Tab-separated table of C-alpha atoms in Angstrom:
chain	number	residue	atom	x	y	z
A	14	UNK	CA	20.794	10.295	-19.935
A	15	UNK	CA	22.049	7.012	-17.790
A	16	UNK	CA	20.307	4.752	-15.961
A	17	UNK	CA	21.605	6.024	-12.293
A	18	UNK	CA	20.873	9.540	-14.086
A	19	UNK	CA	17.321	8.471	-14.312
A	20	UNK	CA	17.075	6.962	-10.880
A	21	UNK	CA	17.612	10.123	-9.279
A	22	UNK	CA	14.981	12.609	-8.568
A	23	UNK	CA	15.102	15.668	-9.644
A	24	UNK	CA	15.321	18.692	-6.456
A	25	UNK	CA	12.053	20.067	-7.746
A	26	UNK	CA	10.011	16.312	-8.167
A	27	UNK	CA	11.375	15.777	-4.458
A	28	UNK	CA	10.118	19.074	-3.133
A	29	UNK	CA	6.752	17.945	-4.409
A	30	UNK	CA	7.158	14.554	-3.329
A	31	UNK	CA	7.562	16.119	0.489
A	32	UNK	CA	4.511	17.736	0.298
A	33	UNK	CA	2.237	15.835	-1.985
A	34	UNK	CA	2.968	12.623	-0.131
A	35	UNK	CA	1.090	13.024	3.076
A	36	UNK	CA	-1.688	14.944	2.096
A	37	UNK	CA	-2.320	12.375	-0.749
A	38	UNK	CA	-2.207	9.784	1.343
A	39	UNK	CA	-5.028	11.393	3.658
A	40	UNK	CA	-6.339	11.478	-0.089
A	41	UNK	CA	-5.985	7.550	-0.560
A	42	UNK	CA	-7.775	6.965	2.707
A	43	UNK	CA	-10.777	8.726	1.549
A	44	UNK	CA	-10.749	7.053	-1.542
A	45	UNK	CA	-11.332	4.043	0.486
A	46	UNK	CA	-13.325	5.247	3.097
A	47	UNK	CA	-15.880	6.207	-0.537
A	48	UNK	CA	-15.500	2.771	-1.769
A	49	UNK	CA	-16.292	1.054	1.163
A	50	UNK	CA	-19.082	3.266	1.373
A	51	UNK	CA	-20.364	2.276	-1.960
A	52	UNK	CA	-19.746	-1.580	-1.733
A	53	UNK	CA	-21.523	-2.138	1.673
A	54	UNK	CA	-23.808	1.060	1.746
A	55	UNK	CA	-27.365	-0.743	0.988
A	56	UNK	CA	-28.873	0.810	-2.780
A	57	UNK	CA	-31.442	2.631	-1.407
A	58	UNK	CA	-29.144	4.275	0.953
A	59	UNK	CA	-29.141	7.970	-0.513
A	60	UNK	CA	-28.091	10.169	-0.663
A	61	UNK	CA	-24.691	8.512	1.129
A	62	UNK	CA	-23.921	5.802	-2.082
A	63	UNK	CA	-23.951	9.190	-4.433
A	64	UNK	CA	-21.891	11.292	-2.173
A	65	UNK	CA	-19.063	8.120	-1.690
A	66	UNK	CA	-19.311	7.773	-5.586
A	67	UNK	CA	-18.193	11.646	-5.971
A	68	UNK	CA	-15.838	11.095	-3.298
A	69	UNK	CA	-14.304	8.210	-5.301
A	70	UNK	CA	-14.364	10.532	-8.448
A	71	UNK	CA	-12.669	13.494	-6.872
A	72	UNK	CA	-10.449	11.755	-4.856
A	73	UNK	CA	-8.860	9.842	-7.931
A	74	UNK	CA	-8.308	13.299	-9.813
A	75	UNK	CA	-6.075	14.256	-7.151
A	76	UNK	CA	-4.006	11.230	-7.822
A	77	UNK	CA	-4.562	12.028	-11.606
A	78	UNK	CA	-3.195	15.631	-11.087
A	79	UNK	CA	-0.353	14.722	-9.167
A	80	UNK	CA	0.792	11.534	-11.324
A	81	UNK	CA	0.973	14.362	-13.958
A	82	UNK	CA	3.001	16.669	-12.239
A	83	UNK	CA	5.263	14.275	-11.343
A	84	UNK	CA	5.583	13.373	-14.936
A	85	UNK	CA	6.505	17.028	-15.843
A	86	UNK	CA	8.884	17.271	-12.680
A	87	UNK	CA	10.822	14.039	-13.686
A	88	UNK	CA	11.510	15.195	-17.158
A	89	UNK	CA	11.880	11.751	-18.202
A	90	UNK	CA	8.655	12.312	-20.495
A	91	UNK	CA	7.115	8.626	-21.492
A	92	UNK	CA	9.712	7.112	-19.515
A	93	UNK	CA	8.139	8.007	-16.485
A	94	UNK	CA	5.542	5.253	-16.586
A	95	UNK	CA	8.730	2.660	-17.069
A	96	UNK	CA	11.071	4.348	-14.838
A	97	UNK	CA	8.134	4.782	-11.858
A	98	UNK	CA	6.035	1.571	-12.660
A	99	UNK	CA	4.808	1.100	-9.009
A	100	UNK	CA	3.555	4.995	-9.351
A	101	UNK	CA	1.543	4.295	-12.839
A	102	UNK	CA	0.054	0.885	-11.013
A	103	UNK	CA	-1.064	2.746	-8.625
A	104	UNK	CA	-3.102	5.023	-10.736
A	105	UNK	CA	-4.582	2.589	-12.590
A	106	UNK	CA	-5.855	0.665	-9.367
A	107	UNK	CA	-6.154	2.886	-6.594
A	108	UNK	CA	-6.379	0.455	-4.224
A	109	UNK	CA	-2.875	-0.483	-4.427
A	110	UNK	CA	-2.101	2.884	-3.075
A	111	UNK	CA	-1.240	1.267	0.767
A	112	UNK	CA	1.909	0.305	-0.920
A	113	UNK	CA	3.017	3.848	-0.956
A	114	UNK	CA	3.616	4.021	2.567
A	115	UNK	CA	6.837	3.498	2.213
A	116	UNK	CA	7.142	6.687	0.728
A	117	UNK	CA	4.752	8.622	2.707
A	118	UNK	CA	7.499	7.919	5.062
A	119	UNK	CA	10.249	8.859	3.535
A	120	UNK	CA	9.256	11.807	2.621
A	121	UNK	CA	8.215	12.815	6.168
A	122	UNK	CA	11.347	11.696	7.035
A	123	UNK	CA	13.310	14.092	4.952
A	124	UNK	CA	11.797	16.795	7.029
A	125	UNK	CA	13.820	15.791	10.010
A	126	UNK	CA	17.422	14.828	11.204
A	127	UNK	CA	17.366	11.466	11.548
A	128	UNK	CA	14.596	8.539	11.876
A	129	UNK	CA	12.670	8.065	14.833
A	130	UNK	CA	12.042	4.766	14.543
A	131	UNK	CA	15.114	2.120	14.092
A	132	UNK	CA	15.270	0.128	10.755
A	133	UNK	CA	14.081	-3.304	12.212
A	134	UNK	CA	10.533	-0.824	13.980
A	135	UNK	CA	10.577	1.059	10.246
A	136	UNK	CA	10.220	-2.577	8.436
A	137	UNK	CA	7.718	-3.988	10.867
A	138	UNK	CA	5.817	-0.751	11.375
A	139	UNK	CA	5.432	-0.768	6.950
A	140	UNK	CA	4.956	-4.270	6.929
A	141	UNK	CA	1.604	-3.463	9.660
A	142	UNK	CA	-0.033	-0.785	8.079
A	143	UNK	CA	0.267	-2.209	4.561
A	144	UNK	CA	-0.930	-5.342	5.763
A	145	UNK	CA	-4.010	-3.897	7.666
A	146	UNK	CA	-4.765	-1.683	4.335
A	147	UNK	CA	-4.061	-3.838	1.747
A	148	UNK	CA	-6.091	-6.541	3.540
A	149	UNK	CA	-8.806	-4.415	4.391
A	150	UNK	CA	-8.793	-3.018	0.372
A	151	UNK	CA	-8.791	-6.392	-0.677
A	152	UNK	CA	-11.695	-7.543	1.001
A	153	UNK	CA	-13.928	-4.942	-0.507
A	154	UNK	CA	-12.661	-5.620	-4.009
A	155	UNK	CA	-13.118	-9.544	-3.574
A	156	UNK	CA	-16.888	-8.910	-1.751
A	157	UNK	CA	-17.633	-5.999	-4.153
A	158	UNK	CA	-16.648	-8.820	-7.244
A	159	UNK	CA	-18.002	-12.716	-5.584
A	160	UNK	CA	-21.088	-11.771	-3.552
A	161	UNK	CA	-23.569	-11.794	-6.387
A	162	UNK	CA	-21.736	-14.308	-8.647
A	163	UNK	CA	-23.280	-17.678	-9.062
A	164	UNK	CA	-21.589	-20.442	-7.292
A	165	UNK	CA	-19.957	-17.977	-5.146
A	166	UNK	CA	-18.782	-18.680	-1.224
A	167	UNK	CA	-18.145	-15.187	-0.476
A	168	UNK	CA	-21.548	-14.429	-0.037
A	169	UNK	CA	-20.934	-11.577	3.216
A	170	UNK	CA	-18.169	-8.663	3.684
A	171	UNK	CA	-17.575	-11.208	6.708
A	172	UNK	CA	-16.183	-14.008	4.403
A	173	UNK	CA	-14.139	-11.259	2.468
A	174	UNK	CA	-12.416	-10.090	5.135
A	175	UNK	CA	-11.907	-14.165	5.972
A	176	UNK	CA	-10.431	-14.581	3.044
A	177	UNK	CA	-8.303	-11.933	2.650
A	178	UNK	CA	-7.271	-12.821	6.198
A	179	UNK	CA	-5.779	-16.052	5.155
A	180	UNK	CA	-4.953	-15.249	1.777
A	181	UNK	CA	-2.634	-12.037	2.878
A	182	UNK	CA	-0.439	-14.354	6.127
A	183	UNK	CA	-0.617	-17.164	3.274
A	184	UNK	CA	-2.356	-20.100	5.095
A	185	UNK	CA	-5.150	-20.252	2.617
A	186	UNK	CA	-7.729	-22.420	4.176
A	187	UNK	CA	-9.497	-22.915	1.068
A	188	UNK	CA	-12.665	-22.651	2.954
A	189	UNK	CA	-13.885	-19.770	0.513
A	190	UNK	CA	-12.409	-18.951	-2.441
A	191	UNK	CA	-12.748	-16.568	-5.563
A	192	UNK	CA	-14.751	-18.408	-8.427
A	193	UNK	CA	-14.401	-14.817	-11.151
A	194	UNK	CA	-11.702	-14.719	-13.470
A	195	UNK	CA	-11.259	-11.043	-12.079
A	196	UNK	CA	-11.412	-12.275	-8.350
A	197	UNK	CA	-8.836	-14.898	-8.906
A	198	UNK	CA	-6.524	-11.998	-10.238
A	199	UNK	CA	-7.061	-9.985	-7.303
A	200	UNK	CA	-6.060	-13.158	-5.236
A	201	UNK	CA	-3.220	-14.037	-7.421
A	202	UNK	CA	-1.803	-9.870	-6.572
A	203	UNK	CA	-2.968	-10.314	-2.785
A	204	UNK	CA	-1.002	-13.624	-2.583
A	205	UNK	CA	1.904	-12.183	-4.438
A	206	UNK	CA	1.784	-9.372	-1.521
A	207	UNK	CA	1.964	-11.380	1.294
A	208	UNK	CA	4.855	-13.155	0.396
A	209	UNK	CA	6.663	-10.082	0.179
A	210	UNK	CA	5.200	-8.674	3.584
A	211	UNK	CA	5.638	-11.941	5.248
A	212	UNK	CA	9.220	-12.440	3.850
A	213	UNK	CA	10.318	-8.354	4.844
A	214	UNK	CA	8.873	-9.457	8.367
A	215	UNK	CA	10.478	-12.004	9.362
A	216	UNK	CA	13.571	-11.023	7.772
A	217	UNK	CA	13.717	-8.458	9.601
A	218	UNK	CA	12.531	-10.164	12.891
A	219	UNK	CA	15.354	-12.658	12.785
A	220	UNK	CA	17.827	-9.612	11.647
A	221	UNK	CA	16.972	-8.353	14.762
A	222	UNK	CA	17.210	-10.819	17.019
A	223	UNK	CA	20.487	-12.074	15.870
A	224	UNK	CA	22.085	-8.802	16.218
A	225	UNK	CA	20.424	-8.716	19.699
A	226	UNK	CA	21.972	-12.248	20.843
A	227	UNK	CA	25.501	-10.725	19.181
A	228	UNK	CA	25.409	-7.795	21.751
A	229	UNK	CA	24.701	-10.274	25.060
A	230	UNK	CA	27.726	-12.080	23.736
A	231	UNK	CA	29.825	-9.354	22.990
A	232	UNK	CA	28.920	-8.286	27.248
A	233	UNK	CA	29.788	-11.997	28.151
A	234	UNK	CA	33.693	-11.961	29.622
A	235	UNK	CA	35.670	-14.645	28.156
A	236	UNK	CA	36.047	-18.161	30.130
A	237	UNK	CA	39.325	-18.044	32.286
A	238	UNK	CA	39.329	-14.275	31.195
């Protein structure tokens, strides 16, 4: 089989793509909504830190399920996890799963006619969401990691979410910082991430407003015209 053989889906890993997407999506928010739960809950808040820890557990099967129907779907066997990297990262750490908007939307999208949103709103609108999640994941990873370490300057969920803050739009203060060898990972990934956002942003932005400043000249009559 070729390499543009492999790149396309087959009809039947689509269909299930169309479905799966949105209501594992709802799935990846309530994966999040049982970490955060279990990072900031108190410890002798029970039974709500046991309930977010099943929630974590169940949720995650559903992404464990579905990664393996998508594996038989694909019939590209071992490949799969070469072929769909982004999808196997994303199993591995489910907070990463905000960078599957993209094709929550696209699969959505194949439901209708045409887009509803133009490309420039469709890059932006992404860019937002995955921002906001990503940054918001982040913060809970980074507190859930530094709070208790020794030396540490993100003591509170506050400073996490300060952090990630400048981290993600990459101004990077400095004013806390990671001090684990795991945290500085997740920093390295979060940094790596907004570049990309950043970058698809303002790409687009300017893309936009060139094209815009193209039309008002195209209206303008020529001089002596």
């Amino acid at each position: 089989m070729s390499d543009r053989a492999t790149a396309q889906s087959p009809p039947a890993l689509t269909r299930w793509e169309q479905r799966a997407e949105g209501p594992l999506f709802v799935a990846s928010l309530l994966f999040l909504l049982g970490y955060a739960t279990r990072v900031l809950a108190p410890h002798d808040a029970e039974p709500w830190r046991g309930l977010s820890l099943v929630l974590v557990g169940v949720t995650w099967l559903l992404f464990v399920i579905d990664y393996a129907i998508r594996i038989r779907l694909s019939g590209l066997g071992h490949r799969f996890v070469r072929v769909h990297w982004l999808d196997t990262v994303v199993l591995i750490l489910p907070l990463l799963r905000p960078l599957r908007v993209v094709k929550v939307y696209t699969a959505v999208q194949k439901r209708r006619d045409k887009p509803r949103l133009s490309l420039y709103a469709r890059v932006m609108s992404y860019a937002g969401m995955t921002s906001l999640l990503l940054g918001f994941s982040a913060a809970l990873a980074i507190y859930h990691l530094e709070h208790n370490a020794p030396g540490a300057s993100i003591r509170t969920f506050g400073d996490a979410v300060w952090w990630a803050c400048a981290t993600l739009t990459t101004v990077g203060y400095g004013d806390v910082v990671p001090v684990t060898p795991v945290g500085r990972i997740v920093a390295a990934g979060l940094m790596a991430c907004g570049l990309a956002l950043l970058g698809a942003v303002t790409g687009s932005f300017s893309s936009w407003l060139i094209q815009t400043f193209r039309r008002e000249d195209e209206k303008v009559p020529p001089a002596g015209g």
